[in-house]
mmCIF file of C-alpha atoms and ligand atoms in Angstrom:
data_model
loop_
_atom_site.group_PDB
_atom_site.id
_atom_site.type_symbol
_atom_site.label_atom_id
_atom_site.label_comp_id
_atom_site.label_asym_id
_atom_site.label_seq_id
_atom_site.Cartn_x
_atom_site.Cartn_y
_atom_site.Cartn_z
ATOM 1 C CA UNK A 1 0.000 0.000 0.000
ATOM 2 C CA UNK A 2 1.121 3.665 -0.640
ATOM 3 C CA UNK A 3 1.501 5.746 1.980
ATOM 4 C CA UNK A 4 1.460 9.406 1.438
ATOM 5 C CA UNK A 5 1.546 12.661 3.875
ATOM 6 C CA UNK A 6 -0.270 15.196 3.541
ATOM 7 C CA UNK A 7 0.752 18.950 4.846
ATOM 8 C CA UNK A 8 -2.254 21.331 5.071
ATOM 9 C CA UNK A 9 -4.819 18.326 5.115
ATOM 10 C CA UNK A 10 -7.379 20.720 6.822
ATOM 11 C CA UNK A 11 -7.734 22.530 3.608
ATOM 12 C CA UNK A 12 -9.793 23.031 0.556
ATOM 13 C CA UNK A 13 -7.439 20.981 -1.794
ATOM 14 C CA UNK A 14 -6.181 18.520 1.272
ATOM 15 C CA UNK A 15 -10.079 17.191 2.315
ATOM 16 C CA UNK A 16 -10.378 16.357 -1.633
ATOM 17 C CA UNK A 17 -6.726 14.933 -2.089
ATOM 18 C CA UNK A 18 -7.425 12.958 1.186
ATOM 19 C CA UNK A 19 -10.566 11.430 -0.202
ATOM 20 C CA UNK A 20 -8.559 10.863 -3.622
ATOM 21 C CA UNK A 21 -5.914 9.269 -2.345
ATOM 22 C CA UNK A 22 -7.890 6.951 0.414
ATOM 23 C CA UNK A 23 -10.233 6.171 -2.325
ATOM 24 C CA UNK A 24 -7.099 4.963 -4.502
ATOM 25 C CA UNK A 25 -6.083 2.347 -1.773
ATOM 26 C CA UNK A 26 -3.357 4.713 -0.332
ATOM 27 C CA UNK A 27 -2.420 5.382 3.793
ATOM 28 C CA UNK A 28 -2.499 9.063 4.593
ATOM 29 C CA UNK A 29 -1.097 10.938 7.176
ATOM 30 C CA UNK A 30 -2.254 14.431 7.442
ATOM 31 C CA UNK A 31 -0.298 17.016 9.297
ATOM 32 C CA UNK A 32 -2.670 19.205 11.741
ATOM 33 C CA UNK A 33 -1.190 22.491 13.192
ATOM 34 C CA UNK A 34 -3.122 23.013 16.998
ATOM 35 C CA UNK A 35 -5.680 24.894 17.403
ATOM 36 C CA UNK A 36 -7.966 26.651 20.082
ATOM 37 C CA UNK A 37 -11.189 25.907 17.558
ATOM 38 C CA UNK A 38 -12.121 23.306 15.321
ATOM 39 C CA UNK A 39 -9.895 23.108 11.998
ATOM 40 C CA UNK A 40 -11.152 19.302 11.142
ATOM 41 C CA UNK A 41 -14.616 20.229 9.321
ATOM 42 C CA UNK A 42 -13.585 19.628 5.611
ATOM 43 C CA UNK A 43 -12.770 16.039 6.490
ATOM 44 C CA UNK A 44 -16.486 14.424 7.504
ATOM 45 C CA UNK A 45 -15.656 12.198 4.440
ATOM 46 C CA UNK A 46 -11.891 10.656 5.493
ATOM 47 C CA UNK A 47 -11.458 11.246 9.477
ATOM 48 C CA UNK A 48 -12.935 7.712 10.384
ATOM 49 C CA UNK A 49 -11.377 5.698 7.891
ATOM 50 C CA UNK A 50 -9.425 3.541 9.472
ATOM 51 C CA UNK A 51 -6.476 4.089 6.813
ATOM 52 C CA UNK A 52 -6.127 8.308 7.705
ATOM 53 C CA UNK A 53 -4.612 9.501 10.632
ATOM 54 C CA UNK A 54 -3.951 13.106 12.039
ATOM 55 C CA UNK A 55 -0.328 13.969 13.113
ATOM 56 C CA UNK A 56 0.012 17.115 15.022
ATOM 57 C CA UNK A 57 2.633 19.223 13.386
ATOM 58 C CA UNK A 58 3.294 22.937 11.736
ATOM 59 C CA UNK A 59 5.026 23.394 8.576
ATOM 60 C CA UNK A 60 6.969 26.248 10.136
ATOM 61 C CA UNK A 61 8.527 24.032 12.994
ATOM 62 C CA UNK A 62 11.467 22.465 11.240
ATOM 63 C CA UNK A 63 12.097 20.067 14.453
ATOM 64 C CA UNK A 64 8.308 18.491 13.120
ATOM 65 C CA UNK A 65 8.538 18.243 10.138
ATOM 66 C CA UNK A 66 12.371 16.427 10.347
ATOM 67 C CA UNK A 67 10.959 14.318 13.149
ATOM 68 C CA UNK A 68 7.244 13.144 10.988
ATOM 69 C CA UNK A 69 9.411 12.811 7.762
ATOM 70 C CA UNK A 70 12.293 10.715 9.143
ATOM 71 C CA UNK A 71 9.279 8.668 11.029
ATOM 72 C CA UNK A 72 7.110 8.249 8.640
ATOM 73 C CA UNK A 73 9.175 7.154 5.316
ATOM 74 C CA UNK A 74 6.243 8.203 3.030
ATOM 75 C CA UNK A 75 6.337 7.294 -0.504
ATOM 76 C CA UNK A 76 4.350 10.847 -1.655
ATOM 77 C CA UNK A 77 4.954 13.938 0.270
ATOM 78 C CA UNK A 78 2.278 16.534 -0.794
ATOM 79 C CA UNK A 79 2.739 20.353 0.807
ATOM 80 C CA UNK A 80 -0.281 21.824 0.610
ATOM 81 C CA UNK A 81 0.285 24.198 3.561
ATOM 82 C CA UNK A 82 0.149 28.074 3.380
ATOM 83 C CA UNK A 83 -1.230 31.176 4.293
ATOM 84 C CA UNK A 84 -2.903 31.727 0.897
ATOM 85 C CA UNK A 85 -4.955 34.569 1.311
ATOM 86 C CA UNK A 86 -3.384 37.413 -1.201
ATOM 87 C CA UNK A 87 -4.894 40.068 0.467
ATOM 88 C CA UNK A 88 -4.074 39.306 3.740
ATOM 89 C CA UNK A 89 -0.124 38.122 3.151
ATOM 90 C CA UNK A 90 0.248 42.702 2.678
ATOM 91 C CA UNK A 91 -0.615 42.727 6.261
ATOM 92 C CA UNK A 92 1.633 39.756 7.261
ATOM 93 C CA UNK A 93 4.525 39.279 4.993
ATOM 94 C CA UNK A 94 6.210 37.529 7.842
ATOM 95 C CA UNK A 95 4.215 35.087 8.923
ATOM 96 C CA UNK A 96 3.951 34.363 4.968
ATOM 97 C CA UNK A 97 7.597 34.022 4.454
ATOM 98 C CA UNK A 98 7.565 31.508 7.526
ATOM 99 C CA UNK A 99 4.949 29.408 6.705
ATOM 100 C CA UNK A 100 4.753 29.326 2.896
ATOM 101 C CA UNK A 101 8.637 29.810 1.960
ATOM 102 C CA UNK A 102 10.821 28.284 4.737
ATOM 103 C CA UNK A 103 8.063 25.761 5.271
ATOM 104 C CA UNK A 104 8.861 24.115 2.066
ATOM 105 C CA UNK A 105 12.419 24.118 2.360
ATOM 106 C CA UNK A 106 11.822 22.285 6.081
ATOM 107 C CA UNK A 107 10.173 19.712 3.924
ATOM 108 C CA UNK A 108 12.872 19.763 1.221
ATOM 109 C CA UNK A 109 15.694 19.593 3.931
ATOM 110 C CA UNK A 110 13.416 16.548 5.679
ATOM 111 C CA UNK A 111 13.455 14.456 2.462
ATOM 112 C CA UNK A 112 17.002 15.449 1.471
ATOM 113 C CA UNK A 113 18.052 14.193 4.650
ATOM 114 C CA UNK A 114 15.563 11.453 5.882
ATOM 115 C CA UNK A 115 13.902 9.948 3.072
ATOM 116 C CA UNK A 116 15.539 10.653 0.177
ATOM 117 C CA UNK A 117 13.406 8.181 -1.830
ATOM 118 C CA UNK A 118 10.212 10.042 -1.653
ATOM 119 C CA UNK A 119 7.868 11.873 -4.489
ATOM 120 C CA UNK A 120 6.764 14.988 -3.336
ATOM 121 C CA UNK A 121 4.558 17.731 -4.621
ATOM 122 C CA UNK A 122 4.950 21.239 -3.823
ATOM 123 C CA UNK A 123 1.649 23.768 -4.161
ATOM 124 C CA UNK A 124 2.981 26.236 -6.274
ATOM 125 C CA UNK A 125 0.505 28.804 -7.787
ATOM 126 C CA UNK A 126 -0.592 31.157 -11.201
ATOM 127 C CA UNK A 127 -0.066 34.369 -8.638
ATOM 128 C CA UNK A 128 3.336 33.484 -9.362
ATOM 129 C CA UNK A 129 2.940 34.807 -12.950
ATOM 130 C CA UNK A 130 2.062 38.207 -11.600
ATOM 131 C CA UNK A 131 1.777 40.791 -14.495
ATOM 132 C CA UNK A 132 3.429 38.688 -16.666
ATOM 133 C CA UNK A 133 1.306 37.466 -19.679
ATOM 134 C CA UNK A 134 2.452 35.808 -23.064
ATOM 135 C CA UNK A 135 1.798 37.718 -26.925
ATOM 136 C CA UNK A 136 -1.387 35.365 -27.084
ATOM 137 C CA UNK A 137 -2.855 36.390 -23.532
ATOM 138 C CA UNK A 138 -2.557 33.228 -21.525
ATOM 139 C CA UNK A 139 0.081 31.888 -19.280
ATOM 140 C CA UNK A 140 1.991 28.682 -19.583
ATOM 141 C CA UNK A 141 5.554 26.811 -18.388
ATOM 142 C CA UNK A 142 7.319 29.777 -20.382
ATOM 143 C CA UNK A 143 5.901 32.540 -19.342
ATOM 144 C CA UNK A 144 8.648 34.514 -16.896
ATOM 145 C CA UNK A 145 7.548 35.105 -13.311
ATOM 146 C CA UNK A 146 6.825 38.344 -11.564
ATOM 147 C CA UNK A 147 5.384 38.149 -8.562
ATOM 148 C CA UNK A 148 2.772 41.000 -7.203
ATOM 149 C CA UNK A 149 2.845 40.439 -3.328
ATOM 150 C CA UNK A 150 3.964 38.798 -0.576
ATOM 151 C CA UNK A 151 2.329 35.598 -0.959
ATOM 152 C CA UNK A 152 3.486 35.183 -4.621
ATOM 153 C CA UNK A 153 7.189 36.195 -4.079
ATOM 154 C CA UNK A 154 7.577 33.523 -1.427
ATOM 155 C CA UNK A 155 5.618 31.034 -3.732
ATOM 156 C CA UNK A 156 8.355 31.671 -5.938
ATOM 157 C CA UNK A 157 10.897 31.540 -3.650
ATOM 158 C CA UNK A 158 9.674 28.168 -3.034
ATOM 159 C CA UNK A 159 9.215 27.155 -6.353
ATOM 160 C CA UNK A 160 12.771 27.951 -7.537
ATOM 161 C CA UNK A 161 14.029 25.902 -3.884
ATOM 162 C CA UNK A 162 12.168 22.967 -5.190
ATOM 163 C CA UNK A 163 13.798 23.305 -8.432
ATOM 164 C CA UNK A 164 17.467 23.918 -7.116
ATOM 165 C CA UNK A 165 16.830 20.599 -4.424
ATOM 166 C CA UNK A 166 15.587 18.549 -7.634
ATOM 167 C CA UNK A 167 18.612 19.310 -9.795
ATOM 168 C CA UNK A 168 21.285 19.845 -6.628
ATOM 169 C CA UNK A 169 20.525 16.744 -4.681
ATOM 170 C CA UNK A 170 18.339 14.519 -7.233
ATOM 171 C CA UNK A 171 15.387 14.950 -5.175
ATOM 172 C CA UNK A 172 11.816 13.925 -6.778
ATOM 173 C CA UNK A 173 10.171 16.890 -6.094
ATOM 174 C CA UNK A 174 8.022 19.241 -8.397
ATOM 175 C CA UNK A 175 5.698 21.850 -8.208
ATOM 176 C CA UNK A 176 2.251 22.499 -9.562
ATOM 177 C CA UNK A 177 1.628 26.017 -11.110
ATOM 178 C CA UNK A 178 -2.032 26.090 -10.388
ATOM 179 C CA UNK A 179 -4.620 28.406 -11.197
ATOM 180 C CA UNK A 180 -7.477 29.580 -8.842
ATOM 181 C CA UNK A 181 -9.808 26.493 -7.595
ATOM 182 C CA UNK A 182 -12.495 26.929 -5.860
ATOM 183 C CA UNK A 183 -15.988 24.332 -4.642
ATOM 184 C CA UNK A 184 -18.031 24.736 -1.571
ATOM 185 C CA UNK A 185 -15.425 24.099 0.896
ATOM 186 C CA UNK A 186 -13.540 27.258 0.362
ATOM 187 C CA UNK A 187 -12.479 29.423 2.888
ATOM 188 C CA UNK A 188 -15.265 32.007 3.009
ATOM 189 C CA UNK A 189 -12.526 35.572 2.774
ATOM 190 C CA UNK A 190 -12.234 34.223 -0.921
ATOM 191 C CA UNK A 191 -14.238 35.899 -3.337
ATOM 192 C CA UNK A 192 -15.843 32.984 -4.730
ATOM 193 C CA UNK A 193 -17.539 31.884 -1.608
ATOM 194 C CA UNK A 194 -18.158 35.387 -0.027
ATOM 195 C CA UNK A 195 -19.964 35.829 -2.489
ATOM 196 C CA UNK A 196 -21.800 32.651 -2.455
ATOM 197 C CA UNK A 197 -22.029 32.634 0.956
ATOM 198 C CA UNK A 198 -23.923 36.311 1.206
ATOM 199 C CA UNK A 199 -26.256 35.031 -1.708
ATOM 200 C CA UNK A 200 -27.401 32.273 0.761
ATOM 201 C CA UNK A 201 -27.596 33.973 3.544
ATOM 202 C CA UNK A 202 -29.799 36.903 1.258
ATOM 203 C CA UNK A 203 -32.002 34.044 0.262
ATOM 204 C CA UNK A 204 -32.542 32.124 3.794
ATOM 205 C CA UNK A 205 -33.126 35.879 5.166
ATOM 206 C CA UNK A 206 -36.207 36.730 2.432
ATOM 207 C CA UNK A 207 -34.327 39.349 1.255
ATOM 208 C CA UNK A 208 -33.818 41.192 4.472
ATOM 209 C CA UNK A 209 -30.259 41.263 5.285
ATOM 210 C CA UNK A 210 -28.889 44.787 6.169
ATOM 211 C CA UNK A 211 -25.566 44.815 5.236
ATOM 212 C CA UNK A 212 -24.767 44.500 1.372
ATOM 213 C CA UNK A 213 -21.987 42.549 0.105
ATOM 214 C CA UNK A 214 -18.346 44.486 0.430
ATOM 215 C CA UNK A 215 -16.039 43.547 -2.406
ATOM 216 C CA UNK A 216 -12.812 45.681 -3.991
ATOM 217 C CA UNK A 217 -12.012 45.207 -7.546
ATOM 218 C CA UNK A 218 -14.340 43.811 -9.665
ATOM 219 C CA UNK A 219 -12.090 44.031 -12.953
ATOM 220 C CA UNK A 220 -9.765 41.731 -12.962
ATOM 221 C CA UNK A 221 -9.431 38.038 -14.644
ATOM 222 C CA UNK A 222 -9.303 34.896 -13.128
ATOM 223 C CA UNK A 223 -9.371 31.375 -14.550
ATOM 224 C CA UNK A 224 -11.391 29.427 -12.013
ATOM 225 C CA UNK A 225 -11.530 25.640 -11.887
ATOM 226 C CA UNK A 226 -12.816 22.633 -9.374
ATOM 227 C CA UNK A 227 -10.574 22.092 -6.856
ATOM 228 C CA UNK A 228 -11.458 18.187 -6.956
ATOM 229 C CA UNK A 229 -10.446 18.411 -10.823
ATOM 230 C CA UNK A 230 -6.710 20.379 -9.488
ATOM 231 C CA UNK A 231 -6.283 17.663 -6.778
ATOM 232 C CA UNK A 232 -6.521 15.117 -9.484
ATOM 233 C CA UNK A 233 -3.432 17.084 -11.388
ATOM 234 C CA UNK A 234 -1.451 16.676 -8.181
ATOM 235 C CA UNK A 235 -1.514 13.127 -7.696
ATOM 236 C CA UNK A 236 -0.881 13.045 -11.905
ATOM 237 C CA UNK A 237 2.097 14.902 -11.392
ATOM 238 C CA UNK A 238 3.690 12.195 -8.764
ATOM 239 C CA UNK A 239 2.956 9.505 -11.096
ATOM 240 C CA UNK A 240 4.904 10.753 -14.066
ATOM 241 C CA UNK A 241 8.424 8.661 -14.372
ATOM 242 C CA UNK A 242 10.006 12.069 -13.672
ATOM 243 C CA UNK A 243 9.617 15.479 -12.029
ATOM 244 C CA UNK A 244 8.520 17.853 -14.919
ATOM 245 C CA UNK A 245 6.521 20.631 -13.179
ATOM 246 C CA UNK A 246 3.096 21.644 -14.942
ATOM 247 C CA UNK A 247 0.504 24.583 -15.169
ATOM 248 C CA UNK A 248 -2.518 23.597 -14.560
ATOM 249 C CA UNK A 249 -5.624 26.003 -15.442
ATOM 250 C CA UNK A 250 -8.829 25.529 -17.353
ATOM 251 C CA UNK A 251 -7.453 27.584 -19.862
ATOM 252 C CA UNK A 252 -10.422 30.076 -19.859
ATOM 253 C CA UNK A 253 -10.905 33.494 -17.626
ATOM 254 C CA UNK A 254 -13.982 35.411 -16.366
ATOM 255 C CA UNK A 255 -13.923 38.625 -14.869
ATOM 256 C CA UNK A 256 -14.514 39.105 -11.322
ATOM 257 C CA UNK A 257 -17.505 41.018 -12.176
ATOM 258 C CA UNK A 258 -18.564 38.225 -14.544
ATOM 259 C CA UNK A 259 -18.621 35.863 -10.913
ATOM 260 C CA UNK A 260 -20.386 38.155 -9.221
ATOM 261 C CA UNK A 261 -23.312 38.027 -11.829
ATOM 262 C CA UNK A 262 -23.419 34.669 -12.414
ATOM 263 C CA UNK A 263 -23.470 33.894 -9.248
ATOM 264 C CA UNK A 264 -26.566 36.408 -8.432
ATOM 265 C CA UNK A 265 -28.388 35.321 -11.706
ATOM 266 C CA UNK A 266 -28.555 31.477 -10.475
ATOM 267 C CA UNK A 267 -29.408 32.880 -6.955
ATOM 268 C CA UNK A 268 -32.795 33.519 -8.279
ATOM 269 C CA UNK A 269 -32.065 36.045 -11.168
ATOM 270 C CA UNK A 270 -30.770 38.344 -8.373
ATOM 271 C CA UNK A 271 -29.082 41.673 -10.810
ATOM 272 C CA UNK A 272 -26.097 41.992 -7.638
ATOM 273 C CA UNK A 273 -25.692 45.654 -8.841
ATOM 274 C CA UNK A 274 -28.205 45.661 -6.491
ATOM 275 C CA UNK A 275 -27.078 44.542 -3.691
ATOM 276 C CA UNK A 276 -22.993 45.117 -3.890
ATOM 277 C CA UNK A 277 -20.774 47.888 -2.741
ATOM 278 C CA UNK A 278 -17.298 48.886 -3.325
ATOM 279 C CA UNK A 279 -15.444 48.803 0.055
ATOM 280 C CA UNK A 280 -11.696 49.832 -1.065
ATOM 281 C CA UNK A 281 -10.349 47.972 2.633
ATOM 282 C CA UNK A 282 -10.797 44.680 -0.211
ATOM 283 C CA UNK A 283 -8.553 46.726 -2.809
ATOM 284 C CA UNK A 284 -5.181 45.356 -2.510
ATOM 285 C CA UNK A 285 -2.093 47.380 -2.621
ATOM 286 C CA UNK A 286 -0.691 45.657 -5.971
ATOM 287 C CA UNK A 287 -3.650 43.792 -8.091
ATOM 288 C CA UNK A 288 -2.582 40.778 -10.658
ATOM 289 C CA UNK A 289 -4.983 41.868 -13.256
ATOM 290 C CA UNK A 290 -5.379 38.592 -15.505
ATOM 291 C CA UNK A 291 -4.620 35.295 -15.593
ATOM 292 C CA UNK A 292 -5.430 32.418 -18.303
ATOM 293 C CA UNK A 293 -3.907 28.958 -18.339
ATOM 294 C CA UNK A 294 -2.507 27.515 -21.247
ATOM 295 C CA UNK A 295 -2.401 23.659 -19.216
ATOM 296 C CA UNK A 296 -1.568 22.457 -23.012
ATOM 297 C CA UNK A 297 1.417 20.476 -21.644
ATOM 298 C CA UNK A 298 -0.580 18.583 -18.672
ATOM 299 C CA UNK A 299 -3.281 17.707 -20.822
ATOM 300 C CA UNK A 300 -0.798 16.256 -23.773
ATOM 301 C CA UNK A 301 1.677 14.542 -21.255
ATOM 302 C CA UNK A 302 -0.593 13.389 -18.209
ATOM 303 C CA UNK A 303 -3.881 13.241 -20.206
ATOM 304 C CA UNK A 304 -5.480 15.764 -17.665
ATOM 305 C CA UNK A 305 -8.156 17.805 -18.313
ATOM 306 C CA UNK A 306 -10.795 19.090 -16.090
ATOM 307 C CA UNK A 307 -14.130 18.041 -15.990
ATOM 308 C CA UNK A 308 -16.301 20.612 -13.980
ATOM 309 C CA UNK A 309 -17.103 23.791 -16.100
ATOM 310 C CA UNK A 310 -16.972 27.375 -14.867
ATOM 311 C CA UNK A 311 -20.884 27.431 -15.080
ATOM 312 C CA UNK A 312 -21.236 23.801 -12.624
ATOM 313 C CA UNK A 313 -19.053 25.105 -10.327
ATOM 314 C CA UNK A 314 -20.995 28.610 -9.517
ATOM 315 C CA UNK A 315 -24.156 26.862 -9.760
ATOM 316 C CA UNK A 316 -22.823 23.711 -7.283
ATOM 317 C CA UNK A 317 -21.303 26.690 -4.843
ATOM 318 C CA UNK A 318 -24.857 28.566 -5.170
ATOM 319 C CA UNK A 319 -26.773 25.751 -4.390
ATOM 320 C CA UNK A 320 -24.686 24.272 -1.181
ATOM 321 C CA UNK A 321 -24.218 27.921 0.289
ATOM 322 C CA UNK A 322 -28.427 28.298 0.098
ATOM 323 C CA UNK A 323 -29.114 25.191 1.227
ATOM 324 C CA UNK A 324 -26.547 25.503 4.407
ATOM 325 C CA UNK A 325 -28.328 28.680 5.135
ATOM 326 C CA UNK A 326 -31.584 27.838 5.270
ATOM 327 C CA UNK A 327 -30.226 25.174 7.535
ATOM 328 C CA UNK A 328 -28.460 27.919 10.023
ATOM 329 C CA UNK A 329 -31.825 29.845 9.957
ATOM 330 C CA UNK A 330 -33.957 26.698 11.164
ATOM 331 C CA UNK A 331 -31.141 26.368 13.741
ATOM 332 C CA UNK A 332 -30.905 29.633 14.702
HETATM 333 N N1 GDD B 1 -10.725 37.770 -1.492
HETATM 334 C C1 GDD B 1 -11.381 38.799 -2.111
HETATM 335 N N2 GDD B 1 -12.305 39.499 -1.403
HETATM 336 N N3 GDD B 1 -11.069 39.087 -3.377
HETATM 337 C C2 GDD B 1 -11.741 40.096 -3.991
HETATM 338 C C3 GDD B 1 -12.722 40.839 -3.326
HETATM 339 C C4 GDD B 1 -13.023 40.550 -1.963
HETATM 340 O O1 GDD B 1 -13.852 41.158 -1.318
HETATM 341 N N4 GDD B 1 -13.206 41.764 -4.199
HETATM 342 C C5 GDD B 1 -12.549 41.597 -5.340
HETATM 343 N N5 GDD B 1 -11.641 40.601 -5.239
HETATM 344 C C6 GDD B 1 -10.721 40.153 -6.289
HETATM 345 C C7 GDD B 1 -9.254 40.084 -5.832
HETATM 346 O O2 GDD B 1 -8.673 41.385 -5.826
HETATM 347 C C8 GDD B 1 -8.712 39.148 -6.919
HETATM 348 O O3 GDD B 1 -8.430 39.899 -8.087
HETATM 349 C C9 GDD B 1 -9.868 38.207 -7.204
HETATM 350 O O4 GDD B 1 -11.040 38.815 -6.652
HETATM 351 C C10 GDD B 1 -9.710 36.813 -6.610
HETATM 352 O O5 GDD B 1 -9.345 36.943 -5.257
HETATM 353 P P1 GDD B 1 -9.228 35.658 -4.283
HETATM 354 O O6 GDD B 1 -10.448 34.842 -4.368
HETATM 355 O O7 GDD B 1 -8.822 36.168 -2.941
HETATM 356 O O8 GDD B 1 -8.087 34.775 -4.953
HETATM 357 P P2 GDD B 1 -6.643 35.175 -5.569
HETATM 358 O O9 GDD B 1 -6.775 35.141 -7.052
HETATM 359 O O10 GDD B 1 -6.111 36.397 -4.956
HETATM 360 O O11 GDD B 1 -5.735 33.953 -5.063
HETATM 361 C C11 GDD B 1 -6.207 32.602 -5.104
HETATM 362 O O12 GDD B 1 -5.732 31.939 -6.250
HETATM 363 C C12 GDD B 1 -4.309 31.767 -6.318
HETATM 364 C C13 GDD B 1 -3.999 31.041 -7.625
HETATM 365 O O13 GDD B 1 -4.068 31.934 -8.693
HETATM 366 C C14 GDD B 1 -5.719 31.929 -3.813
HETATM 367 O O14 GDD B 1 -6.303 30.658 -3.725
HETATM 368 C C15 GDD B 1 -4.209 31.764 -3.831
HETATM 369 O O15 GDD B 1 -3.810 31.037 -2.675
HETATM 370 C C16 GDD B 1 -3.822 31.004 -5.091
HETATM 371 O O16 GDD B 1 -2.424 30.830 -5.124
#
C-alpha cells in the first residue's frame, strides 16, 4: 500500500486529495497544526477511515517536520500548507515568508536528509505569474515570473528551492503552477464563496439582510476551476516517471464582475448591482490583473483535463451555500 503525507490536510485541496488518495487504496497521514477551535470540518468524508490519521505538526517548525518525515518514510509527500490569502499576506509578509517559503524548504531539507526516496509535490501557484502574460494572452511553463505580493514572491521563492533541491541533490520533487480552484469548501474571505455565501444567507433571510456585500475590484481576470479536478493534477504529477513541473488552469478566464453576476443570476435572477458595494479595505495594494492557463502540456503529457465547467461550479457553490443557510436559519 502507498503511503502518502499530507501537509495542510485541513484545507480546501487537502479534504479532496485525502478522499482521492484513500479512495485509490493509499495510507495518509495528514499534518494538523493546533488549534484553540475546530480546523477538522472539511474532512467528515476521510477522518474515520481507518487508513487516515492526524499527526500534530506545523510546517513552520522544522524540528516536526524532520521528526514526521524521518518517522514516517512516506512514498508521496504533498505540501499543501500556506497562508494563501493574497490580500491578507500585505498585512503579514512575515508570517507568509515563515509558513509558505521556509516551510517548504523544512520539507525539502526533511526528504534530502531522511527519506531521500520520496515523491513529493509542492503547491505552487498562477499568482506566481504576476503581471506577466504571453503575446497570445494566456500563461503557460514559459511565461517569466513576476510576482505581485507577498504571498506570490515567497511562492516563488519556493518554487525555484524545489527546483534547485531537484537538480542539486536529485530529489523527486516538483511543483504544480495552479490556477485559482475553488468548490463549496472554500475558505469564506475568498471571493468565490463570499460571495456565495452572502447570496445564501440573502435568500434564507427573504431578502432582508442589512448589510450588502463588500467587495474591492471587480475588474480583474481569473481562470477558475474545481478544486477536486486540481487535486486530481497533483496526484498526476507524482505519477509521471520524472519530475517535470506543470501549469494547470482551465485555460479560460472570467472577470470578477462576470462571478459576481453569475453567481446572483442562479441565486434567483438576483441583478447583484443591487445589492454590492465597493469597500476599497478589499482593494489590494498591488492587483494581478489577468490570468489564463494555457495547461496544453498537462493535458498532452498526463492526459489531464478538467471536468467541472466554470458554469457547474458557480451553480454547485450557489446551491450548497443556500441550502446551508436555510439550515443555520432553522437552527438559529
Ligand atoms: N478575497 C477577495 N475578497 N477578493 C476580492 C474581493 C473581496 O472582497 N473583491 C474583489 N476581489 C478580487 C481580488 O482582488 C482578486 O483579483 C480576485 O477577486 C480573486 O481573489 P481571491 O479569491 O482572494 O483569490 P486570488 O486570485 O487572490 O488567489 C487565489 O488563487 C491563487 C492562484 O491563482 C488563492 O487561492 C491563492 O492562494 C492562489 O495561489
Amino acid at each position: 500500500m502507498n503511503k502518502a503525507l499530507i501537509l495542510g490536510v485541513t484545507g480546501q485541496d487537502g479534504s479532496y486529495l485525502s478522499e482521492l488518495l484513500l479512495d485509490k487504496g493509499y495510507i495518509v497521514d495528514g499534518l494538523m497544526r493546533r488549534s484553540s477551535v475546530p480546523t477538522c470540518y472539511r474532512l467528515y468524508n476521510v477522518i474515520s477511515n481507518p487508513n487516515f490519521k492526524i499527526i500534530e505538526g506545523d510546517v513552520s517548525d522544522t524540528a516536526s517536520i524532520f521528526r514526521i518525515i524521518d518517522d514516517g518514510q512516506y512514498d508521496e509527500v504533498y505540501n499543501l500548507a500556506a497562508m494563501s490569502h493574497v490580500g491578507s499576506s500585505f498585512f503579514q509578509p512575515y508570517a507568509v515568508a515563515y509558513i509558505d517559503y521556509l516551510g517548504e524548504l523544512n520539507v525539502l531539507e526533511a526528504i534530502r536528509k531522511y527519506s531521500p526516496p520520496n515523491r513529493h509535490y509542492f503547491a505552487g501557484t498562477s499568482e506566481s505569474f504576476g503581471s506577466s502574460i504571453n503575446k497570445d494572452g494566456f500563461q503557460n511553463e514559459l511565461t517569466p515570473f513576476l510576482p505581485n505580493s507577498p504571498y506570490a514572491v515567497c511562492k516563488v521563492a519556493a518554487e525555484m528551492m524545489v527546483r534547485v533541491y531537484r537538480e542539486s541533490y536529485g530529489l523527486w520533487a516538483c511543483y504544480g503552477i495552479l490556477f485559482n480552484h475553488e468548490s463549496p469548501r472554500r475558505g469564506e474571505n475568498f471571493l468565490t464563496r463570499k460571495v456565495t455565501r452572502y447570496i445564501g444567507r440573502l435568500i434564507a433571510s427573504d431578502f432582508q439582510l442589512p448589510e450588502k456585500l463588500q467587495l474591492g475590484n471587480l475588474n480583474s481576470f481569473r481562470d477558475w476551476g474545481h478544486a477536486q479536478d486540481f487535486v486530481r493534477a497533483m496526484w498526476m504529477m507524482l505519477q509521471q516517471d520524472k519530475p517535470i513541473d506543470y501549469v494547470v488552469g482551465t485555460n479560460k478566464t472570467h472577470s470578477v464582475k462576470e462571478f459576481v453576476e453569475r453567481a446572483f443570476q442562479y441565486g434567483g435572477g438576483l441583478d447583484y448591482k443591487e445589492y454590492i458595494e465597493i469597500n476599497p479595505e478589499f482593494i489590494r495594494p498591488l492587483e494581478v490583473p489577468f490570468l489564463c492557463a494555457d495547461s496544453s502540456r498537462i493535458r498532452l503529457e498526463l492526459g489531464w483535463k478538467p471536468e467541472i465547467t466554470f458554469d457547474e461550479l458557480v451553480d454547485e457553490m450557489v446551491s450548497h451555500d443556500i441550502k446551508v443557510a436555510l439550515k443555520e436559519k432553522d437552527y438559529n
